[in-house]
PDB file of C-alpha atoms in Angstrom:
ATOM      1  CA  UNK O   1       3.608   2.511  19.877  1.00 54.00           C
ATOM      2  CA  UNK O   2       0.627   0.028  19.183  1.00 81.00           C
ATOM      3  CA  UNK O   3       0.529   0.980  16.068  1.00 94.00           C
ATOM      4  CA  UNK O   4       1.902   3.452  13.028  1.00 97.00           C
ATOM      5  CA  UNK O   5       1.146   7.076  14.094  1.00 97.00           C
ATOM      6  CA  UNK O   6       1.053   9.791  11.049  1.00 98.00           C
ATOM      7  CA  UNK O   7       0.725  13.509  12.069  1.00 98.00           C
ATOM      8  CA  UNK O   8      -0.895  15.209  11.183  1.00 98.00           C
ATOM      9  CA  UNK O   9      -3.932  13.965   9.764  1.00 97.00           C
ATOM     10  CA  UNK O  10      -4.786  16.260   7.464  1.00 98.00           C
ATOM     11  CA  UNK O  11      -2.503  19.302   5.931  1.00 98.00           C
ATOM     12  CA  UNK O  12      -3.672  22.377   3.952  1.00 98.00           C
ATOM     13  CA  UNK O  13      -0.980  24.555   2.412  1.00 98.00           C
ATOM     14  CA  UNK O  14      -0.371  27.441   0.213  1.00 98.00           C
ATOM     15  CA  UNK O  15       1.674  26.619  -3.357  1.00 98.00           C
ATOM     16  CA  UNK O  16       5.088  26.961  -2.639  1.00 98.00           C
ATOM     17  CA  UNK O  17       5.294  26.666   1.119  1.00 98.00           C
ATOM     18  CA  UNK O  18       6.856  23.998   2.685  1.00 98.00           C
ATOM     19  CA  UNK O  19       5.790  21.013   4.509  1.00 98.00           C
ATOM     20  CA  UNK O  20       6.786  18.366   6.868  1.00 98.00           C
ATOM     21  CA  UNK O  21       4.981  15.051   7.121  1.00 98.00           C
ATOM     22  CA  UNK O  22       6.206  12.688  10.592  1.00 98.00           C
ATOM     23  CA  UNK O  23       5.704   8.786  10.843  1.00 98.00           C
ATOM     24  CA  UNK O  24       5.869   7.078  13.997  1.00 98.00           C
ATOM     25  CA  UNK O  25       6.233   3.652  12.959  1.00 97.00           C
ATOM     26  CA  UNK O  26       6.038   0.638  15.355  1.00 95.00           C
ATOM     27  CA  UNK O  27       8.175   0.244  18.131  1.00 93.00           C
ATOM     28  CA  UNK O  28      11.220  -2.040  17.067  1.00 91.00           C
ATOM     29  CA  UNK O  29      10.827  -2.012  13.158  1.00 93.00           C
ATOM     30  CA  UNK O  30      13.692  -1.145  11.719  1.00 92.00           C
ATOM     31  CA  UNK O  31      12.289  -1.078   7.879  1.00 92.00           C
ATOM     32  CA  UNK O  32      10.347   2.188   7.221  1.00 95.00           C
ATOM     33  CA  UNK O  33       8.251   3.101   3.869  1.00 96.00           C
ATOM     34  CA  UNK O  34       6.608   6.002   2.155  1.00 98.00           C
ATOM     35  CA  UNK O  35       4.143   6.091   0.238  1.00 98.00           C
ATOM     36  CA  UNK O  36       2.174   8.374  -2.124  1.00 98.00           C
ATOM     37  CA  UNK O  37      -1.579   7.800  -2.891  1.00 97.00           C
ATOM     38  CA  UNK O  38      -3.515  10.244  -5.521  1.00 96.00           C
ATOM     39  CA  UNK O  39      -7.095  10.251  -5.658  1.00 93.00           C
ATOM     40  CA  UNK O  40      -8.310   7.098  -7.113  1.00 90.00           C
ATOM     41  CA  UNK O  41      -5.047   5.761  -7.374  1.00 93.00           C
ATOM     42  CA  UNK O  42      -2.931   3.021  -5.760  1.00 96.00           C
ATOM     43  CA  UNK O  43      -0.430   4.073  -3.562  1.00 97.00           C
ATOM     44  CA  UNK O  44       2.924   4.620  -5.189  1.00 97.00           C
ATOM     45  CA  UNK O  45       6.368   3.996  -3.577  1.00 97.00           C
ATOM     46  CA  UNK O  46       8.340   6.894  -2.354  1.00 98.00           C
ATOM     47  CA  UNK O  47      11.230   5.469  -0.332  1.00 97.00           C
ATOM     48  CA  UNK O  48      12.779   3.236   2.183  1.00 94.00           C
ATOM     49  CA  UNK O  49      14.267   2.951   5.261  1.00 94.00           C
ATOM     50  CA  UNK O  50      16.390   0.206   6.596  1.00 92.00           C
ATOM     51  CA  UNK O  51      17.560   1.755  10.295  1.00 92.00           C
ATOM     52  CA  UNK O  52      18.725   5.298   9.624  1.00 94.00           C
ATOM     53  CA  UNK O  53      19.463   4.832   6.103  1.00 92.00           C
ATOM     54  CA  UNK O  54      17.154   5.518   2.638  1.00 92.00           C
ATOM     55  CA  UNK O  55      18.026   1.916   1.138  1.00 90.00           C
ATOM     56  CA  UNK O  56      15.861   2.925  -2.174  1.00 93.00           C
ATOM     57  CA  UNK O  57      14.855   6.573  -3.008  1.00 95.00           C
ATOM     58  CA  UNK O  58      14.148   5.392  -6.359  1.00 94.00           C
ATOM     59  CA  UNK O  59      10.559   6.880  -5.963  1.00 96.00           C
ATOM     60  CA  UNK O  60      10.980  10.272  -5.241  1.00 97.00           C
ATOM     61  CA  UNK O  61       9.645  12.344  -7.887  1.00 96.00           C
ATOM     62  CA  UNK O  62      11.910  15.260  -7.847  1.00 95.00           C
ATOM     63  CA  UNK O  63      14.639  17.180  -5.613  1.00 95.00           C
ATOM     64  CA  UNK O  64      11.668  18.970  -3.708  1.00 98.00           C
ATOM     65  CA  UNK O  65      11.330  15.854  -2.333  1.00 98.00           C
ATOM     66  CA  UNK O  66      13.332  14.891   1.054  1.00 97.00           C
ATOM     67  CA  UNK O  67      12.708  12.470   3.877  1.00 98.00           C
ATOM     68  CA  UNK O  68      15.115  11.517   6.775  1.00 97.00           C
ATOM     69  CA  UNK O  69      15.057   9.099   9.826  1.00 97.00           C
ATOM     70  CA  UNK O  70      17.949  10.004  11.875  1.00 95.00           C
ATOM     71  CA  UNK O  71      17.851   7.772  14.855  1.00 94.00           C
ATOM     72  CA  UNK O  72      16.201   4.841  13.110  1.00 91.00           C
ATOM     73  CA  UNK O  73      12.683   5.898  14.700  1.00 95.00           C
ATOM     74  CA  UNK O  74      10.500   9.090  13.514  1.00 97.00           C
ATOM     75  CA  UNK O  75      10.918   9.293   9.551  1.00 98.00           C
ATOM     76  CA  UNK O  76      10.138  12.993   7.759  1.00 98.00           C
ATOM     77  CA  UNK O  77       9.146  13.384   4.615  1.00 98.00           C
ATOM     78  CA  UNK O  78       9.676  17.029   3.514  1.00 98.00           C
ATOM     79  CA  UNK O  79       8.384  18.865   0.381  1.00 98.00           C
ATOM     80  CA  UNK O  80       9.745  22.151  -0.437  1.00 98.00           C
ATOM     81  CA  UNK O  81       8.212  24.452  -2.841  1.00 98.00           C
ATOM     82  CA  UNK O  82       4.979  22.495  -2.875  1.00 98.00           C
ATOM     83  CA  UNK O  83       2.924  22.534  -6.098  1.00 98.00           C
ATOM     84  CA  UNK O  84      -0.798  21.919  -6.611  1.00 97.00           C
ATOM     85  CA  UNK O  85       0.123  18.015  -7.986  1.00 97.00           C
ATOM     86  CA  UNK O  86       1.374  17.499  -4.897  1.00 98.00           C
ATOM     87  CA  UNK O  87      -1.640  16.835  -3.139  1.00 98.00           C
ATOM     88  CA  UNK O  88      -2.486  13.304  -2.142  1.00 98.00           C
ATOM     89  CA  UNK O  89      -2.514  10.991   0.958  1.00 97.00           C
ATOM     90  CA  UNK O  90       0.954  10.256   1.972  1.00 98.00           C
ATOM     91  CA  UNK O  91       0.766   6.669   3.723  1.00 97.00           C
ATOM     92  CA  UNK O  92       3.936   5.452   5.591  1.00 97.00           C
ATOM     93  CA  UNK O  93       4.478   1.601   6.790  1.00 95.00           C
ATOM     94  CA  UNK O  94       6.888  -0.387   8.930  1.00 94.00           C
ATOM     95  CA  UNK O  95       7.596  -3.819   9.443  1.00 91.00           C
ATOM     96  CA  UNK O  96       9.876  -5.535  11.718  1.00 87.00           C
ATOM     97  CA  UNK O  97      12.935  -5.890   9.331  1.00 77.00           C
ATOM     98  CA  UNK O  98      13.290  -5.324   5.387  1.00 61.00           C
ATOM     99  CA  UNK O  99      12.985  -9.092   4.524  1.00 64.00           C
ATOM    100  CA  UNK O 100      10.161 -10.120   2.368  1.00 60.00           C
ATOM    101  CA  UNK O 101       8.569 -12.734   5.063  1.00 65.00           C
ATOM    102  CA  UNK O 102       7.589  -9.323   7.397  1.00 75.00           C
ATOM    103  CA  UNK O 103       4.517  -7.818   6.891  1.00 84.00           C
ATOM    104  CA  UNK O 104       4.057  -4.251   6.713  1.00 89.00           C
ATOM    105  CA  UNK O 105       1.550  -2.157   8.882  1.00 93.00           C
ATOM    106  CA  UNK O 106       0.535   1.331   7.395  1.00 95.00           C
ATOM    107  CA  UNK O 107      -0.449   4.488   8.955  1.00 96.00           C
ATOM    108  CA  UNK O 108      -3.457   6.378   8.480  1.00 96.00           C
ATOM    109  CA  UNK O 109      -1.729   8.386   6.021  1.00 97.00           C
ATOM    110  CA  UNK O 110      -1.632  12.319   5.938  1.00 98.00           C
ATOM    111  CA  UNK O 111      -3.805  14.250   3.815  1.00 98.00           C
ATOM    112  CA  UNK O 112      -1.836  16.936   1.954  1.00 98.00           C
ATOM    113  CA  UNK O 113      -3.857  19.850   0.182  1.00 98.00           C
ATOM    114  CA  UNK O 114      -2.385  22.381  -1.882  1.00 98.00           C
ATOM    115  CA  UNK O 115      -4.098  25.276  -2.801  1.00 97.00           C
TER     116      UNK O 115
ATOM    117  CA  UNK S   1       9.228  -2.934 -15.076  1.00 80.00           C
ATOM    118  CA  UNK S   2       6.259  -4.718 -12.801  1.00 87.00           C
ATOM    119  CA  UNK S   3       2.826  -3.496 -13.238  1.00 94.00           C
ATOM    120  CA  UNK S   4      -0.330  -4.666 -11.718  1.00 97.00           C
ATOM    121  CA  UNK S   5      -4.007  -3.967 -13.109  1.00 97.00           C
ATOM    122  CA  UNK S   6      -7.217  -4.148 -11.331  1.00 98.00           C
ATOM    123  CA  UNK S   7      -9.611  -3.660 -13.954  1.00 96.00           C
ATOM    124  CA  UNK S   8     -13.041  -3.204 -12.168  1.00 97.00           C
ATOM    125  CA  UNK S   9     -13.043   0.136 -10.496  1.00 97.00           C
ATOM    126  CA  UNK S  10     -16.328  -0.803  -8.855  1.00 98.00           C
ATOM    127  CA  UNK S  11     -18.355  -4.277  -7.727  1.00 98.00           C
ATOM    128  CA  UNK S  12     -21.303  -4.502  -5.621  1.00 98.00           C
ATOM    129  CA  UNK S  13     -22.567  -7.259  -4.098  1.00 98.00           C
ATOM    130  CA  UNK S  14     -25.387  -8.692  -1.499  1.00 98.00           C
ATOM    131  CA  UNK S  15     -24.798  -9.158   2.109  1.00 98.00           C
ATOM    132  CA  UNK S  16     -24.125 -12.844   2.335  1.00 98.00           C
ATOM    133  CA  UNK S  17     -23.041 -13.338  -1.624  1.00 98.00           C
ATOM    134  CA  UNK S  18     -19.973 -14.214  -2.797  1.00 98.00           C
ATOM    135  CA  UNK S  19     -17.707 -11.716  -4.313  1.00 98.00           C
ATOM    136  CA  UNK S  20     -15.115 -12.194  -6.962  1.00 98.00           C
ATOM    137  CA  UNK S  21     -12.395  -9.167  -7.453  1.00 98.00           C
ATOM    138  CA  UNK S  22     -10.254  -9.617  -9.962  1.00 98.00           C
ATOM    139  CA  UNK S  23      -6.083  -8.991 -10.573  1.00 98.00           C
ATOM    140  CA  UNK S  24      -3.823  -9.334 -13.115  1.00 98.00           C
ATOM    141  CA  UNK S  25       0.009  -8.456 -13.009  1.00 97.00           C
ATOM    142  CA  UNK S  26       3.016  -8.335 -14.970  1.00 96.00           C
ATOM    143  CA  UNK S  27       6.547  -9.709 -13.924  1.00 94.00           C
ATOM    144  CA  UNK S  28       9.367 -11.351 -15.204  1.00 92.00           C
ATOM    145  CA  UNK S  29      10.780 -12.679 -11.900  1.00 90.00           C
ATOM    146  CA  UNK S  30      10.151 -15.853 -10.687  1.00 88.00           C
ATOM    147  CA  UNK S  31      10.201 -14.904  -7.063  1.00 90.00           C
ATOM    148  CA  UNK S  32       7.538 -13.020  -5.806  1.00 93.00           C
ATOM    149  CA  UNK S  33       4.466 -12.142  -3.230  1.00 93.00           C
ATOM    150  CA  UNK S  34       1.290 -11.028  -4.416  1.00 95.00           C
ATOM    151  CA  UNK S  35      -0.910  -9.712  -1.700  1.00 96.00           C
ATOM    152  CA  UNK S  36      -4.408  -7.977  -1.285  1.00 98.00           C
ATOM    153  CA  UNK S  37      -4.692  -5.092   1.133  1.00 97.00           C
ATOM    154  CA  UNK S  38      -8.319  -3.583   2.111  1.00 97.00           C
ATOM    155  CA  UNK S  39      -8.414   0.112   2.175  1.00 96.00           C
ATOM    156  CA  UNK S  40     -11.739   1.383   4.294  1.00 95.00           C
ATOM    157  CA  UNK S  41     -12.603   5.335   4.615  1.00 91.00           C
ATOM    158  CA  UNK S  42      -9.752   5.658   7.403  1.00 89.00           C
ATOM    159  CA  UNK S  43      -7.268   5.242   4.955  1.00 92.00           C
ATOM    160  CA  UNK S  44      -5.205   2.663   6.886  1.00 91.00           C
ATOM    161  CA  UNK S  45      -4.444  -0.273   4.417  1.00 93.00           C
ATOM    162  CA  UNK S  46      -5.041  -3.759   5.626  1.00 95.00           C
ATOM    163  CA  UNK S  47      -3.966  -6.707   4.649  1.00 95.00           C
ATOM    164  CA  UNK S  48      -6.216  -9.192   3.844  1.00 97.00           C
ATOM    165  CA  UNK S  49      -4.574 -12.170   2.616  1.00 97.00           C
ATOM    166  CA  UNK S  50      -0.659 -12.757   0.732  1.00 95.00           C
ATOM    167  CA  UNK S  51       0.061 -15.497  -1.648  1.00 95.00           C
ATOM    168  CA  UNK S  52       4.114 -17.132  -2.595  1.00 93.00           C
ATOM    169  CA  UNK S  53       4.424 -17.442  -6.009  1.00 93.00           C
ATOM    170  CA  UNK S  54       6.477 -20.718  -5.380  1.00 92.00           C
ATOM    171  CA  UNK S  55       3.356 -22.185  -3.495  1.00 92.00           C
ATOM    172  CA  UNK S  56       0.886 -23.864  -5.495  1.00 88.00           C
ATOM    173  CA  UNK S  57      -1.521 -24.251  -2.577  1.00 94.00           C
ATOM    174  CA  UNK S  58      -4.180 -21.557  -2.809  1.00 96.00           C
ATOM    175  CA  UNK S  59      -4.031 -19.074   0.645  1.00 96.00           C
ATOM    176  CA  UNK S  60      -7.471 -18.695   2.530  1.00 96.00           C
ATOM    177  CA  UNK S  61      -7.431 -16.585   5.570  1.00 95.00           C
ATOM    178  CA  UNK S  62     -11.548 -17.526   6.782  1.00 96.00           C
ATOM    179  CA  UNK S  63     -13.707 -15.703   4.482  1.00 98.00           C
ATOM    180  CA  UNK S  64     -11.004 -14.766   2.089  1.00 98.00           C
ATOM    181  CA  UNK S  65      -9.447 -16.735  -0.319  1.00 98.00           C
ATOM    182  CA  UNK S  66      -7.514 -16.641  -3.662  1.00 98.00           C
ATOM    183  CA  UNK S  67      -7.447 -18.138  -7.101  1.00 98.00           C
ATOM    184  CA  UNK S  68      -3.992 -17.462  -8.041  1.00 97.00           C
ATOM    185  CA  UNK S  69      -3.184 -18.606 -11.763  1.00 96.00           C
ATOM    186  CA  UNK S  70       0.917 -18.105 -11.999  1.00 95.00           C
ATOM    187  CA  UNK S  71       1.129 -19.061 -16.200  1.00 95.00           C
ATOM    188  CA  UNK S  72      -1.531 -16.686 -16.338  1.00 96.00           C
ATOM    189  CA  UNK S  73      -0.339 -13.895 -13.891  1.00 96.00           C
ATOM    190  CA  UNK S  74      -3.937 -13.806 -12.549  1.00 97.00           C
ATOM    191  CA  UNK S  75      -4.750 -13.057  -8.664  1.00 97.00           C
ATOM    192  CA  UNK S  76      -8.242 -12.721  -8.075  1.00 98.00           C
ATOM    193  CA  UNK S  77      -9.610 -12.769  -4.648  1.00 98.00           C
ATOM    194  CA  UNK S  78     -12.996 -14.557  -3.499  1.00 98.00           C
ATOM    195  CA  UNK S  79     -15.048 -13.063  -0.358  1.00 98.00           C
ATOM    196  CA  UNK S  80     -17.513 -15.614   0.666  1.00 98.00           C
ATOM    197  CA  UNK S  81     -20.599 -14.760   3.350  1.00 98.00           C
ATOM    198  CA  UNK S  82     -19.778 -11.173   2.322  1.00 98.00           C
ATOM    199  CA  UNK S  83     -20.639  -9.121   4.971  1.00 98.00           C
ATOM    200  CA  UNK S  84     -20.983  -4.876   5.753  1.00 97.00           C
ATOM    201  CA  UNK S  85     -18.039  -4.484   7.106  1.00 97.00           C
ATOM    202  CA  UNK S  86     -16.269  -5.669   4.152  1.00 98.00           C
ATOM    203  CA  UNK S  87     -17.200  -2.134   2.237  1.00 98.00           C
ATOM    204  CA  UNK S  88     -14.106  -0.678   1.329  1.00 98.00           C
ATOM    205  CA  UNK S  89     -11.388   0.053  -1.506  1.00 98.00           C
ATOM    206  CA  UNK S  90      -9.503  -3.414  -2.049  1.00 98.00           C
ATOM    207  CA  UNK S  91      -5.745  -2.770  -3.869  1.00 98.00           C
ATOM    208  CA  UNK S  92      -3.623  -6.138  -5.249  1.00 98.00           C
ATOM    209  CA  UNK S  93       0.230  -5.790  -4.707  1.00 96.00           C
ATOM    210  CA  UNK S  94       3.060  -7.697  -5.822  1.00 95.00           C
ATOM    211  CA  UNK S  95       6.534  -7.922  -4.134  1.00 92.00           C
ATOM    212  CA  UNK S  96       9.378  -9.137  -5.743  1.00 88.00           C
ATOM    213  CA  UNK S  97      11.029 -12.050  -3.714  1.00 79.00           C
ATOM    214  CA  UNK S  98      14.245  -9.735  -2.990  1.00 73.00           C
ATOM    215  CA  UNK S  99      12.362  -6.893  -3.048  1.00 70.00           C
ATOM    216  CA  UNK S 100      10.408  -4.199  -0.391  1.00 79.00           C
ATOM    217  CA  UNK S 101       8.753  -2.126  -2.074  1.00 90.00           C
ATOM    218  CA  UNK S 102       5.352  -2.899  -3.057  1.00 93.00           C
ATOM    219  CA  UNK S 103       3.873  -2.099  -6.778  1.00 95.00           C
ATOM    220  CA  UNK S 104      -0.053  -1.704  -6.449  1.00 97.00           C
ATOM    221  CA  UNK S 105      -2.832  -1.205  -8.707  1.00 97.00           C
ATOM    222  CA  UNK S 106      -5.511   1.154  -8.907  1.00 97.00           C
ATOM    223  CA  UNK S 107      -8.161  -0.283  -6.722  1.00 98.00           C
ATOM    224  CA  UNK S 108     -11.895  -1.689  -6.621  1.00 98.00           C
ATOM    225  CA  UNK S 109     -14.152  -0.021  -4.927  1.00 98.00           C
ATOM    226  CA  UNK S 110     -16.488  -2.845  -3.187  1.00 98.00           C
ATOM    227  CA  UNK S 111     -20.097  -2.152  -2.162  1.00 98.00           C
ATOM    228  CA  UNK S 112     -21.930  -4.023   0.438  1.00 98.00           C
ATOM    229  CA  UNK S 113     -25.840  -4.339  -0.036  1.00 97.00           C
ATOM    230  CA  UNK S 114     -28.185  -4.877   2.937  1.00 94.00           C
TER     231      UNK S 114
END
């Protein structure tokens, strides 16, 4: 696609349902990101994709916490049991490969609520 | 560790002023990128401009440019001939040189007067 496609756009949920959050990221990139961003925050890393593989999960908070990319497209990010603090903007980027000379092109993030 | 601070949550300044935001990080690598990404109300992160630490030579990209200070870990990015469209939440980011995830701070919020 022309660019990095996040559906949806905005998500309300009840506590402790679950929720799926899809990035399309740019045709071709192979390195995918995700991102969290609370209000009036930065965004904070989440985890990476290089092809089909998380290369660094180091940022997910807990075990509620999932995401997978299995044809090296379309990445998931799925939170089970959601909880009140989980409500933020989830951004996702790409970029062409994982190296540091490739810049990185974010989504319009999704909008999580939790009520 | 690496942190990064951005310690004016808000600056305002006049259509066609010069604006100076301000960025300081910590690292103990030698190798890195430091970037600044803008942030308007569609929540789609741009970047604006990315600096190598190993350059000396100060990036500009047009309007943009940046005073980067490595002894003193300081980034702070100048916006000259600011103009309305340049309203939005700017973020500084550093990337370590083997790295791919980026570390960012909290934000400024910049305002645009007519």
């Amino acid at each position: 696609g022309a660019g990095v496609s996040q559906t949806p756009s905005n998500k309300v949920t009840e506590k402790g349902k679950y929720v799926e959050l899809r990035c399309d990221p740019i045709s071709g990139h192979t390195a995918l990101y995700w991102y969290r961003q609370s209000l009036g925050q930065g965004p904070e890393f989440l985890i990476y994709f290089q092809g089909t593989g998380a290369a660094d999960d180091s940022g997910l908070p807990n075990d509620r916490f999932f995401a997978v990319r299995p044809e090296g497209s379309v990445s998931t990010l799925k939170i089970q049991r959601t909880e009140r603090g989980d409500s933020a903007v989830y951004l996702c980027a790409s970029s062409a490969t994982g190296t540091v000379n490739t810049e990185a092109f974010f989504g319009q993030g999704t909008r999580l609520t939790v009520v | 560790a690496q942190t990064v601070t951005q310690s004016q949550p808000e600056m305002s300044v006049q259509e066609a002023e010069t604006v100076t935001l301000s960025c300081t990080y910590d690292t103990s690598e030698s190798d890195y990128y430091l970037f600044w990404y803008k942030q308007p109300p569609s929540r789609q992160m741009i970047l604006v401009i990315r600096q190598e630490a190993y350059k000396q030579q100060n990036a500009t990209e047009n309007r943009f440019s940046v005073n980067f200070q490595k002894a003193a870990k300081s980034f702070s990015l100048k916006i000259s001939d600011s103009q309305l469209g340049d309203a939005a939440m700017y973020f500084c980011a550093y990337r370590r040189g083997y790295g791919n995830k980026l570390v960012f701070g909290a934000g400024t919020i910049l305002r645009v007067k007519s």
